[in-house]
Structure formats: structure tokens, C-alpha cells
Coordinates of C-alpha atoms in Angstrom, one line a residue:
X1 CA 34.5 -9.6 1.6
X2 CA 34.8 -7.6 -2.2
X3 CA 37.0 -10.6 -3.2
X4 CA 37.3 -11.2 -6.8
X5 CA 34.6 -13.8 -7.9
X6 CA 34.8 -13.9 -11.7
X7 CA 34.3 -12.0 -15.3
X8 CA 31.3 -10.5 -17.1
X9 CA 30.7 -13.0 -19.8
X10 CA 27.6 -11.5 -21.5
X11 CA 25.3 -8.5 -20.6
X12 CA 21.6 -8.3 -22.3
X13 CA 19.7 -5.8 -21.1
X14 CA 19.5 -6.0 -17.3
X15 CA 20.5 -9.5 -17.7
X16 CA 24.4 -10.5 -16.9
X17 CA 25.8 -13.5 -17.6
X18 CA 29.0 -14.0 -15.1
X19 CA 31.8 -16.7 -15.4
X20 CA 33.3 -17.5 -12.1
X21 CA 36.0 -19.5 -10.5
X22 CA 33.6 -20.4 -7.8
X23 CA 29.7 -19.9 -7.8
X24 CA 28.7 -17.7 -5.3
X25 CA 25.0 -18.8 -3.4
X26 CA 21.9 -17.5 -5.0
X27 CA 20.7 -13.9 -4.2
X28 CA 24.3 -12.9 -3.2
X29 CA 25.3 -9.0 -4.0
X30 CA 28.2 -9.0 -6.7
X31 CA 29.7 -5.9 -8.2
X32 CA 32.0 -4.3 -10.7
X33 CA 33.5 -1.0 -11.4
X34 CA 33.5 1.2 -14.4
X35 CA 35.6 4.2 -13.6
X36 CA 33.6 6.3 -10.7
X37 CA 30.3 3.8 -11.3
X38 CA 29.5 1.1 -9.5
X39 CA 27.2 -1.8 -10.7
X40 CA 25.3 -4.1 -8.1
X41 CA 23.9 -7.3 -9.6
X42 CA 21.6 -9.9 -8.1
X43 CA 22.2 -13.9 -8.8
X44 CA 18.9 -15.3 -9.9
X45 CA 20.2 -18.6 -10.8
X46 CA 23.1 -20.9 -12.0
X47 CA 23.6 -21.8 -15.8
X48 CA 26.0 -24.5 -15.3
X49 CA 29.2 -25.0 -13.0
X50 CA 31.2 -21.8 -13.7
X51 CA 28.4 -19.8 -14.8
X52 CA 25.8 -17.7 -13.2
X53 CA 22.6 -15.3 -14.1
X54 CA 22.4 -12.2 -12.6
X55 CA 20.1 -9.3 -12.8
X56 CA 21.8 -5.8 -12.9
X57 CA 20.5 -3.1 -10.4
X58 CA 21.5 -0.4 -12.6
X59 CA 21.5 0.6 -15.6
X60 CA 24.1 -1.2 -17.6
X61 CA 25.4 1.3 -20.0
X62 CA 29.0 1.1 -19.3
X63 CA 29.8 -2.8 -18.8
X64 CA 31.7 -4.7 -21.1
X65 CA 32.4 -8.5 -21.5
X66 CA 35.8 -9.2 -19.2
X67 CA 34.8 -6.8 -16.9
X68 CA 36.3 -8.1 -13.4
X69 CA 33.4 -8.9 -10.6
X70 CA 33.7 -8.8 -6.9
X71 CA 31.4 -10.6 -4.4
X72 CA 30.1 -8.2 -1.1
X73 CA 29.5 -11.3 0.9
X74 CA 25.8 -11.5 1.5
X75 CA 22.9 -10.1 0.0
X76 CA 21.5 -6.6 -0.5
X77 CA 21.5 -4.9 3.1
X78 CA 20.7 -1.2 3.7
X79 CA 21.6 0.8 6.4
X80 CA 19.1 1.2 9.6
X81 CA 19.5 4.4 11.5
X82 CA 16.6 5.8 13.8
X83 CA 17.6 8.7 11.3
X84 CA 16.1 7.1 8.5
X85 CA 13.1 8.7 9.6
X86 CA 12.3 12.1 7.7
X87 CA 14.2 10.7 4.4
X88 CA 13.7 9.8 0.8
X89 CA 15.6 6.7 -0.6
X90 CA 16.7 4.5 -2.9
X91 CA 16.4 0.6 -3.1
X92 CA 19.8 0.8 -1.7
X93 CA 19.3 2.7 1.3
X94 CA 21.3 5.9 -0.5
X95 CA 19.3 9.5 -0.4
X96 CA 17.4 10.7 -2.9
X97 CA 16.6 14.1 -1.6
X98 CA 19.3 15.7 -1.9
X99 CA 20.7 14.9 1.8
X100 CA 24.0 13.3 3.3
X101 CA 23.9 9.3 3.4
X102 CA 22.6 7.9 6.6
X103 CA 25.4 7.6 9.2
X104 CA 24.3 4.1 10.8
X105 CA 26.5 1.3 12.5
X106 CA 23.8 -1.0 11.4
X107 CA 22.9 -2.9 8.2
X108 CA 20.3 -4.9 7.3
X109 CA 19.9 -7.9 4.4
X110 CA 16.4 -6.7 2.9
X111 CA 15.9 -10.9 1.8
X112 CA 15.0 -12.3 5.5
X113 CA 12.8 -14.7 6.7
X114 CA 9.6 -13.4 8.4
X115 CA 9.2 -13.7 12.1
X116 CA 9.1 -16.5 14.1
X117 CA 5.5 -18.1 14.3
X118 CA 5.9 -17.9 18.3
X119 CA 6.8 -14.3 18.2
X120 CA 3.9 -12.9 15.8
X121 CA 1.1 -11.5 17.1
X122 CA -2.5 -12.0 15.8
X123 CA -4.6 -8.9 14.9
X124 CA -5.9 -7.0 18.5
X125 CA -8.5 -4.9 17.4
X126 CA -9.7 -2.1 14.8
X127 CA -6.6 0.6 13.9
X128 CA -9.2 3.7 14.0
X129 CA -8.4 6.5 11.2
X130 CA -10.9 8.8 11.8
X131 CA -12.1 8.5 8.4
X132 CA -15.5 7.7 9.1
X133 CA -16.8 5.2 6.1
X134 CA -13.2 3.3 6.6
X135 CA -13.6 2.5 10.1
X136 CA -17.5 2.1 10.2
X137 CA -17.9 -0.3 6.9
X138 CA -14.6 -1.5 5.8
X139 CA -11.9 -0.9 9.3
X140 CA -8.5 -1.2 9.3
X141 CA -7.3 -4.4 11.9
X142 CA -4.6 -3.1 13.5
X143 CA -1.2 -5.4 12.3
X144 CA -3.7 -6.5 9.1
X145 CA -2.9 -6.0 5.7
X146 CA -5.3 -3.7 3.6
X147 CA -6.0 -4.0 0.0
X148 CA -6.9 -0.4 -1.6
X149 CA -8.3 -1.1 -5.5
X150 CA -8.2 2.2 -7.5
X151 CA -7.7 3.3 -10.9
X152 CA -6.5 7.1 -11.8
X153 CA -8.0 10.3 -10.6
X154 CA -10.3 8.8 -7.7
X155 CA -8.3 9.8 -4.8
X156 CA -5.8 7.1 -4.0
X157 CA -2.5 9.3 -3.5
X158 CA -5.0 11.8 -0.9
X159 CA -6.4 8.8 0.8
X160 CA -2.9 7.1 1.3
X161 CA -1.3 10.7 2.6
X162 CA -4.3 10.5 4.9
X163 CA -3.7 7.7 6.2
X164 CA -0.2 9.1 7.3
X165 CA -1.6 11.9 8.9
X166 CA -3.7 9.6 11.1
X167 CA -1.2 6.9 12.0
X168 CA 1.0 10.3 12.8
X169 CA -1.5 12.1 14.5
X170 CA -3.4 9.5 16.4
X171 CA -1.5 7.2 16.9
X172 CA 2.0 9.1 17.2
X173 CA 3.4 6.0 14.8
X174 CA 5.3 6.0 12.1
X175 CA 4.8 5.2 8.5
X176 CA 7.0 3.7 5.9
X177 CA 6.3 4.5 1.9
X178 CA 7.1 2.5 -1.0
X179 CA 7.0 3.3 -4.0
X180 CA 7.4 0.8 -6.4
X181 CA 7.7 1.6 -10.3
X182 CA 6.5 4.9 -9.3
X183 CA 5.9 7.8 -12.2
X184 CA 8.7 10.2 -10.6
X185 CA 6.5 13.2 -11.2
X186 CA 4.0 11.4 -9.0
X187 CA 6.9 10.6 -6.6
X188 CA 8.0 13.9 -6.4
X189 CA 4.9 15.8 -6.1
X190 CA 3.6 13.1 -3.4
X191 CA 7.3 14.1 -1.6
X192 CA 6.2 17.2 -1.8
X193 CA 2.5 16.7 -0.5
X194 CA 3.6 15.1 2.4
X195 CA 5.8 17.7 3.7
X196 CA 3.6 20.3 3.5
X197 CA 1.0 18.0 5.1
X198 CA 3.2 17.8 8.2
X199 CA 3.9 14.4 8.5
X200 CA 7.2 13.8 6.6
X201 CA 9.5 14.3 9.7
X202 CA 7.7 10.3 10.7
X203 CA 7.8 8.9 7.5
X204 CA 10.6 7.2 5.6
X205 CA 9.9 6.9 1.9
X206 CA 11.5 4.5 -0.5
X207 CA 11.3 4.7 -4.4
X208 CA 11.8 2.4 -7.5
X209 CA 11.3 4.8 -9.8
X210 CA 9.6 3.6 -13.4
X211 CA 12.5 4.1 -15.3
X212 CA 14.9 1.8 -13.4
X213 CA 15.5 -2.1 -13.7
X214 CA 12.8 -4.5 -13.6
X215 CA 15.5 -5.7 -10.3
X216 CA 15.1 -2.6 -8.5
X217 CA 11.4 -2.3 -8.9
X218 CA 11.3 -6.0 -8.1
X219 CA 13.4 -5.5 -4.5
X220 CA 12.2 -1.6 -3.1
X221 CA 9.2 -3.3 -1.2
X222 CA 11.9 -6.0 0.9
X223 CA 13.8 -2.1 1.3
X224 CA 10.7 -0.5 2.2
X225 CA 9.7 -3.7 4.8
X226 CA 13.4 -3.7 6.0
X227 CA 12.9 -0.6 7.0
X228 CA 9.6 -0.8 8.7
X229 CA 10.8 -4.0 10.7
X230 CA 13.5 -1.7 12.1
X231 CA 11.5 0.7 13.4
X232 CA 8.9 -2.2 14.6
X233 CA 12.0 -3.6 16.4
X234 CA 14.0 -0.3 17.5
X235 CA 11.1 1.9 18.0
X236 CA 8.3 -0.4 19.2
X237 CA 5.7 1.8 17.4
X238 CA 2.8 1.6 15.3
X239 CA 4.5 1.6 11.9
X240 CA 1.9 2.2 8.9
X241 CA 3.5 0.2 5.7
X242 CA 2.1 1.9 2.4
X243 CA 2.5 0.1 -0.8
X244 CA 1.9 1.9 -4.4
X245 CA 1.5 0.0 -6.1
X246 CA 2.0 -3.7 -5.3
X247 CA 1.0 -5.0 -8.9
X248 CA 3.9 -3.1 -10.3
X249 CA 6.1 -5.8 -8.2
X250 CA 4.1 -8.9 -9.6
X251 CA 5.3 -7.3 -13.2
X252 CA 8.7 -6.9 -12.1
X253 CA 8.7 -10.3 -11.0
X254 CA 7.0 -11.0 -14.4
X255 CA 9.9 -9.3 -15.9
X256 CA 12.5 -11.1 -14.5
X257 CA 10.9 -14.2 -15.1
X258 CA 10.7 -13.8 -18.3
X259 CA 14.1 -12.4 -19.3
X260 CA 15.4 -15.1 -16.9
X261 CA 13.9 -17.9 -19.3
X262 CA 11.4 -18.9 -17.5
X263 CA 8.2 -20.4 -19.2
X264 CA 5.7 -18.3 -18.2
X265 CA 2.4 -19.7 -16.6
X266 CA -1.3 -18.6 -16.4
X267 CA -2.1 -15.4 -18.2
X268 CA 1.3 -15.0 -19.1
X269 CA 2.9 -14.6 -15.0
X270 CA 5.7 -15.9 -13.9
X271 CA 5.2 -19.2 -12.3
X272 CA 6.5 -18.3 -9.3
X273 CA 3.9 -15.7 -8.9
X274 CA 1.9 -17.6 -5.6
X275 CA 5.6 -17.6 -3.6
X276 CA 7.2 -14.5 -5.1
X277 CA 4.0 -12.7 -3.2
X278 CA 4.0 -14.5 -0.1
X279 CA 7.8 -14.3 0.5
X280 CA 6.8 -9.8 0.7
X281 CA 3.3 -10.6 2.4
X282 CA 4.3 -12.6 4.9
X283 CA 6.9 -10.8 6.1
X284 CA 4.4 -7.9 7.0
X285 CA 3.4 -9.1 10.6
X286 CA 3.5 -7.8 14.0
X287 CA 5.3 -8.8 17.1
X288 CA 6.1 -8.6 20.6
X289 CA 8.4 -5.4 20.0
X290 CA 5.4 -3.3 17.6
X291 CA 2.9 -3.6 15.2
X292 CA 3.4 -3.1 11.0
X293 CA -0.4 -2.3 9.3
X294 CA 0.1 -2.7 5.9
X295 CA -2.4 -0.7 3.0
X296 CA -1.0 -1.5 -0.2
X297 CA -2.6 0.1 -3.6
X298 CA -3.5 -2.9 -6.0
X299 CA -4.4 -2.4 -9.6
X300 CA -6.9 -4.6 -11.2
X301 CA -6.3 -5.0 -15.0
X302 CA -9.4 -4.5 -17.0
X303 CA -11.2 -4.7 -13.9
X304 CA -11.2 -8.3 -13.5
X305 CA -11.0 -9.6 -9.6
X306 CA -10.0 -13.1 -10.6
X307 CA -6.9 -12.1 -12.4
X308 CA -4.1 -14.2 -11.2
X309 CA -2.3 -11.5 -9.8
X310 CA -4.5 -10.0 -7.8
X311 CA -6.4 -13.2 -6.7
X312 CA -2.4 -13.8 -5.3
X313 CA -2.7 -10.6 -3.6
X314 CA -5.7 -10.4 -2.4
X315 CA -5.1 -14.1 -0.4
X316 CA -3.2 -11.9 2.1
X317 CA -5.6 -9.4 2.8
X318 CA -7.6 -8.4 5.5
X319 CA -9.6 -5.5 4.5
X320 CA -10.2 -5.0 0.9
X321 CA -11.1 -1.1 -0.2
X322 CA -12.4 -0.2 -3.6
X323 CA -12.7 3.4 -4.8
X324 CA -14.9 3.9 -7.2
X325 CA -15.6 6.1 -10.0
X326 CA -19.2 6.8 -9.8
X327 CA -18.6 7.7 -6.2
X328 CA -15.9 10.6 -7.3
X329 CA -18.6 11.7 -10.3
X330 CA -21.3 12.2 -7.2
X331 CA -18.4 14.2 -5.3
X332 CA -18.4 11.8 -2.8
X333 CA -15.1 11.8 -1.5
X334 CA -13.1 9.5 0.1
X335 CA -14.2 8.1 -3.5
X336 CA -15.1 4.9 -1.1
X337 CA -18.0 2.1 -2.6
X338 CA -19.6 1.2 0.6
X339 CA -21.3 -2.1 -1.0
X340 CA -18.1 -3.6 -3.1
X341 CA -15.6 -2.7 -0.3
X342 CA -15.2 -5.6 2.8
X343 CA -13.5 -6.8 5.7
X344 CA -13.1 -10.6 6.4
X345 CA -13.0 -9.5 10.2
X346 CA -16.7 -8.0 9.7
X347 CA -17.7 -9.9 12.3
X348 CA -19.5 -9.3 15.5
X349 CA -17.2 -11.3 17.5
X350 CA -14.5 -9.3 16.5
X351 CA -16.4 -5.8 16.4
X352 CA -18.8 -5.3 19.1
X353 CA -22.6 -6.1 18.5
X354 CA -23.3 -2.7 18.4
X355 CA -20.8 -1.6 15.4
X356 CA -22.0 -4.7 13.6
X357 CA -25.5 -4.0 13.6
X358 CA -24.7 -0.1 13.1
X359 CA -22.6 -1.1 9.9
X360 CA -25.3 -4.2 8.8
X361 CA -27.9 -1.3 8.9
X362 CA -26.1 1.2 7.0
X363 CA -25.4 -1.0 3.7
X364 CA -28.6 -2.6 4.0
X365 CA -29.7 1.3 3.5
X366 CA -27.1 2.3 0.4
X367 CA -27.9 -1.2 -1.2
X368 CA -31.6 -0.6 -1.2
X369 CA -31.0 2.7 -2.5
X370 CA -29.2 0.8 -5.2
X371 CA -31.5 -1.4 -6.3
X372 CA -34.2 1.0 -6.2
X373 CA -31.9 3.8 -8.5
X374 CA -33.2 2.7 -12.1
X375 CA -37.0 3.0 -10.9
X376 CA -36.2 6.5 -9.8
X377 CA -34.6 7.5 -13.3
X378 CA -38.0 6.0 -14.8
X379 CA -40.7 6.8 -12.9
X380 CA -40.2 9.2 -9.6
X381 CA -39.9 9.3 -5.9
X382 CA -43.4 9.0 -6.4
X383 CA -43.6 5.5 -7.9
X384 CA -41.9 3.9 -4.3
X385 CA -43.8 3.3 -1.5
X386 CA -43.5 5.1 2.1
X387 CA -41.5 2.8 3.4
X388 CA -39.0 2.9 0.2
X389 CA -39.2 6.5 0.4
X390 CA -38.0 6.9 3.7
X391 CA -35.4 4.4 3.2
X392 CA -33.7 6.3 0.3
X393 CA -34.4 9.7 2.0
X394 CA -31.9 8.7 4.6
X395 CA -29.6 6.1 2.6
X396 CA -29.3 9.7 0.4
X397 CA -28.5 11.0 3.6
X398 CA -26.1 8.5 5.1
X399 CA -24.0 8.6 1.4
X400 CA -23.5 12.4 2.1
X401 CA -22.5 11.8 5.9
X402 CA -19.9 9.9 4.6
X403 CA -18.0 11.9 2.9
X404 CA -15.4 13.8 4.8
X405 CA -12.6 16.7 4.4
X406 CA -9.7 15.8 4.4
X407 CA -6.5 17.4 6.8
X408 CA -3.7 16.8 3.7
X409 CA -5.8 18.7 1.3
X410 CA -7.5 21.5 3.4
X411 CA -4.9 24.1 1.9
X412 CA -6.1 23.3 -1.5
X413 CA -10.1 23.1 -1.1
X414 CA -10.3 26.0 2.2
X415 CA -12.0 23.2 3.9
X416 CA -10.6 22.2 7.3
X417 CA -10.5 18.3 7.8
X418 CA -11.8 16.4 9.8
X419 CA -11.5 13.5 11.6
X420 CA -14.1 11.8 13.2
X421 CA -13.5 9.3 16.3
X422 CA -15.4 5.5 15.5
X423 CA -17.7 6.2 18.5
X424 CA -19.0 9.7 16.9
X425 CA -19.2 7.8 13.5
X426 CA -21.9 5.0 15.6
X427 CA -23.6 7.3 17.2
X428 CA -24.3 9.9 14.1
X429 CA -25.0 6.7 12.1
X430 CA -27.6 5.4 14.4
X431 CA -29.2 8.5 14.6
X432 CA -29.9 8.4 10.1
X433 CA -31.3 4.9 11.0
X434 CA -33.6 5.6 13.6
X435 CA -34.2 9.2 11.1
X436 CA -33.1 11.3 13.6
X437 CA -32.4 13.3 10.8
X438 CA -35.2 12.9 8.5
X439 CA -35.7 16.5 8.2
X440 CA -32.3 17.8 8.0
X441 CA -31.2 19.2 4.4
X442 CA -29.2 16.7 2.8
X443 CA -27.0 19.6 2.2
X444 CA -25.9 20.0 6.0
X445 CA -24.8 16.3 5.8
X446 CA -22.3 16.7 2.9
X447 CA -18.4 17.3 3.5
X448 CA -18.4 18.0 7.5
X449 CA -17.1 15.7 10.5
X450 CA -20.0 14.7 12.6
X451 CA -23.4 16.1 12.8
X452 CA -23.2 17.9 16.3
X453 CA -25.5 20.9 15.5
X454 CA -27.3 20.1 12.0
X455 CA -30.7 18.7 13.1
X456 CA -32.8 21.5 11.6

């Protein structure tokens, strides 16, 4: 379209205020011209009948009041190429690594309404990852949405390059990154990680970097999601949709909220926090043509669960992993905590009799151990009787088992990884219960795949 829509009235921060001769529809593209730059704003809302709000995409050193404005004639749209695959991009669909710009015939709006109720698909079955406390305690529902709490230094970025590697490998899907508000030296070194790991040439990446406007860090998850319906639709493969971290586009929203005028609502969010998440949830579904699974990183402030934000967030979830800390201090890694991490599809209808009794077992084991940890501190081994004894002999067993190696970092610890099919992971685990295993070193259970040739 780029006809002339109006003048820049007033720019504050990301905020631009925009006088028009006619008001262009709400979340349509505009832009304007500074010499060789080109600005892309967002219309967030009306002021009155020849004025409109609009949050600038970039930065906006280099505007001035007057400045002409041109309308694109829809909303933000990136360009879809089966070539996408491999890349690292912006919010806009333009490269970030250094490459040409995709050469596609297509473009897509990245603000779209999900699917169509009667093409979705419900959840068929467990997505196995071969890591083994994942798909034995807490499994991944293949076209579900995962939750993956975390705070720094417990493994998160390992665990979500894993997850590549496995939707890659075992799958042969493909997986979509996005990175929103991402650190760039994180971004860059997890760029980096991932092609070394082998798993780059299926993934497309997408970045909001830190530094950018609250409107880009606010948008590069609808890029990222555009880009994994495309592949759902063109591709008609298991697409793995990574999120890190999805709290940093609730403060985004936050942002915008706030610089929009908005009163804010509980806690200080934006009070269109409930729709603002469901409107990138819900558009995370599979149908007819492919399946999307969806992990997302969530972080909790001050470790409270029933904050706002991530009681929104967690709504949507399937499956919610927690890493913990005290897990990493042990040198248990995947950092997984086996008792606070869940699945609402833990169900035996759902899982098989035999996986649900398998995983009942197993925490029944580790929480017993739990409870029983503070007597041991005090008083001894000796203080417990048989029974709790042999109980925490193997529960100290079955923590070890499930740690694993890991394929993405193998270079870095000279341990190969592993990866451990769900049927190897019941059988290995049924063995510990019935204490198949009783005399095997704890030792010989610690960082390997299964347990094929450690009975002593």
C-alpha cells in the first residue's frame, strides 16, 4: 500500500504519537524514513479522531515531530521460506547471522487467529526424549505445552538444546527458538552451542534481544509461532516450539501497558495480562497438517507460584518441570526435582497401567527418602528401620539412575550421552523397585544410560 497516512506528532521513548488524515485499524504496520533508516511502528490504540498511539519497533533515535508516515497495509508479516530452516532472525523475519535475507514468495501476518476448533487435534500420546526422569515422571504430551521453571546456573539452556537434539534426532522434526529479551551473549553463545551440537541445520532461531523495544520483545514469540505454523503447515512435521523466557513477554506486555497509560492491575501487570497470554498460548496447537510441542522457560519471581504472571502461564500448561538447585548442588543433572515437577496427563488412562504404577513407585521412593533426610543428618542409617533402610538404599539409587549425559555437552564433560528409550527407562526402574539392584554400587548408577551390565 506505503500510502501516506499522516505526521509524527510526538515521540517519547518507544512511544509515538501520530496525527493522521485517516486512522488506520489497530495493530496495522506504519513507517517512516530517516535517510537510509527505516522505522516500523505498531498502533496500540486511538487517542481521539485524528490521532493514534503507536509503539516504535526500533530504536527511535533519529525521528523528529513532522516526520511524514506511510501505512504498509496490514500488520507485521515475515517471510516463510522452507529456507528459513538453518537461520537466525529478527522479529522482522531479516537475518541476524550474517546471511542473505530469505528469498520467499510468501509472507505471513505474525497477529492471526489460532486454528480452527474443528481442525485442532487433541494431545495423541507421550513425545518420548530419551531423557529418562522427563519421560518416566514428568513426559512431554506430544502437541502439549510444557512449562520448564529454572533460575540461573541449573541447566536450562543444556536441557532446552537437548531437547533439540531429540526432536532432531528421534523424531527427525524440527524445532523453532525464541528468544525473547534474550542476554545477546547468551544468544550468541547458545547460536553457537547449537551448531556445534549438530542440530542447527533443523532449527530456525528468532531473537528479541534485551536491548531492543519493549514492542519487539513483546511480538518475537507471534515471529517465532509464525514460523513454526509454517513449517506445521508446509512441512507436516513434528515442530518443537522453545520459548526463553516467556515471562520476559508478560514484562514486555507490562511495559507497553504502562507507557500506553494504562492503569495497571494486580501486582502492578497490565490488566490485560489473562488475554495478552492466551492470544500466544493458544495459538500453539496442532492440526491435521503437523504437530507444534511447545517447552517454554518460565521464571518465577521470588519464587512465588501464585504470582499473577505465572499462575496466567501456567493455565496453559500441560507438563510443568522444575529444576532445582539442591538437585545441581548433588550433581544430579538434568537438575530435574522429581517430587515438585508434574504432568496433568499423569494418568493411567492416558499412560498405560504399567508406566503409572512404575512412575507412582518411583516418587513414593524419592519422597520417603525425603521425609526421612533430617533423621539421617541426626541420628544415622542406623536409627531407621529395615524396611526404611531398604527404601532409601534404593530411592539413593533410583536419584543416581536418573541422572543422564547429555549428547550437546559430551565435547565439554568427555562423557558420551545418552539417550535412553521410555521402555528401557520402565524396565531399569522396575528392576530398583523390586531391588534388583540392591547390591550394585551406587556409583555404577550415576551419569550412564541404562543399567545393561551393572548388577554387581
Amino acid at each position: 500500500m506505503n500510502e501516506r497516512v499522516g505526521s509524527i506528532e510526538k515521540v517519547r521513548g518507544p512511544v509515538v504519537d501520530i496525527i493522521c488524515d485517516q486512522l488506520p485499524p489497530l495493530h496495522r504496520a506504519l513507517y517512516a524514513n530517516a535517510g537510509n533508516e527505516r522505522y516500523t511502528f505498531e498502533v496500540f490504540g486511538d487517542l481521539d479522531e485524528c490521532r493514534v498511539r503507536a509503539i516504535a519497533l526500533h530504536r527511535t533515535a533519529g525521528l523528529r515531530r513532522g516526520m511524514p508516515v506511510y501505512d504498509t497495509g496490514g500488520t507485521l508479516s515475515v517471510p516463510v521460506t522452507p529456507d528459513c530452516l538453518g537461520r537466525l532472525l529478527d522479529v522482522f523475519g531479516e537475518p541476524l547471522d550474517g546471511a542473505a535475507p530469505l528469498a520467499a514468495d510468501e509472507r505471513r501476518p505474525i497477529i492471526s487467529p489460532p486454528a480452527p476448533l474443528a481442525d485442532t487435534r487433541a494431545a495423541r500420546g507421550v513425545l518420548e526424549t530419551g531423557i529418562k526422569v522427563i519421560d518416566l515422571l514428568c513426559p512431554f504430551v506430544s502437541g502439549g505445552k510444557t512449562g520448564l521453571f529454572g533460575g540461573a546456573g541449573v541447566g536450562k539452556t543444556v536441557l532446552i538444546t537437548e531437547f533439540m537434539h531429540a526432536i532432531v534426532q528421534l523424531h527427525r522434526g524440527v524445532s523453532v527458538f525464541a528468544g525473547v529479551g534474550e542476554r545477546i551473549r547468551e544468544g550468541h553463545e547458545l547460536w553457537h552451542d547449537m551448531r556445534d551440537a549438530g542440530v542447527m541445520p533443523q532449527t530456525v532461531m528468532v531473537f528479541g534481544q534485551m536491548d531492543e523495544s519493549p514492542g519487539v520483545r513483546f511480538r518475537v514469540g507471534l515471529t517465532a509461532l509464525t514460523y513454526a505454523e509454517y513449517l506445521r503447515d508446509a512441512l507436516h512435521k513434528e515442530v518443537l516450539l522453545l520459548i526463553d523466557n516467556v515471562f520476559r513477554f508478560v514484562q514486555a506486555g507490562s511495559e507497553i501497558s504502562g507507557l500506553l497509560g494504562r492503569m495497571p492491575a494486580t501486582v502492578g501487570y497490565q490488566p490485560t495480562l489473562i488475554t495478552e497470554t492466551a492470544e500466544l498460548e493458544e495459538r500453539i496447537a496442532s492440526t491435521q497438517a503437523g504437530n507444534i510441542t511447545s517447552v517454554q522457560a518460565v521464571y518465577v519471581p521470588a519464587d512465588d507460584m501464585s504470582d499473577p504472571a505465572v499462575s496466567a502461564i501456567f493455565a496453559h500448561l500441560d507438563t510443568m518441570v522444575v529444576l532445582s538447585r539442591a538437585q545441581a548442588a548433588r550433581g544430579i543433572y538434568p537438575a530435574v526435582d522429581p517430587l515438585a515437577s508434574s504432568s496433568k496427563l499423569m494418568d493411567r488412562h492416558f499412560l498405560g497401567e504399567r508406566h503409572y504404577a512404575i512412575a507412582q513407585a518411583v516418587r513414593g521412593h524419592l519422597a520417603r527418602y525425603r521425609e526421612l533426610e533430617d533423621i539421617i543428618a541426626m541420628l544415622g542409617l542406623e536409627a531407621l528401620s529395615a524396611e526404611d533402610r531398604r527404601i532409601v538404599a534404593r530411592a539413593r539409587r533410583l536419584q543416581r539412575y536418573l541422572s543422564q549425559p547429555f549428547h550437546v555437552v559430551s565435547q565439554h564433560t568427555g562423557i558420551d550421552g545418552a539417550s535412553v528409550p521410555l521402555e528401557a527407562t520402565l524396565a531399569d526402574c522396575e528392576a530398583f523397585i523390586r531391588g534388583d539392584f540392591d547390591d550394585t554400587p551406587e556409583e555404577a548408577c550415576y551419569m550412564r544410560g541404562t543399567m545393561r551390565g551393572a548388577v554387581a
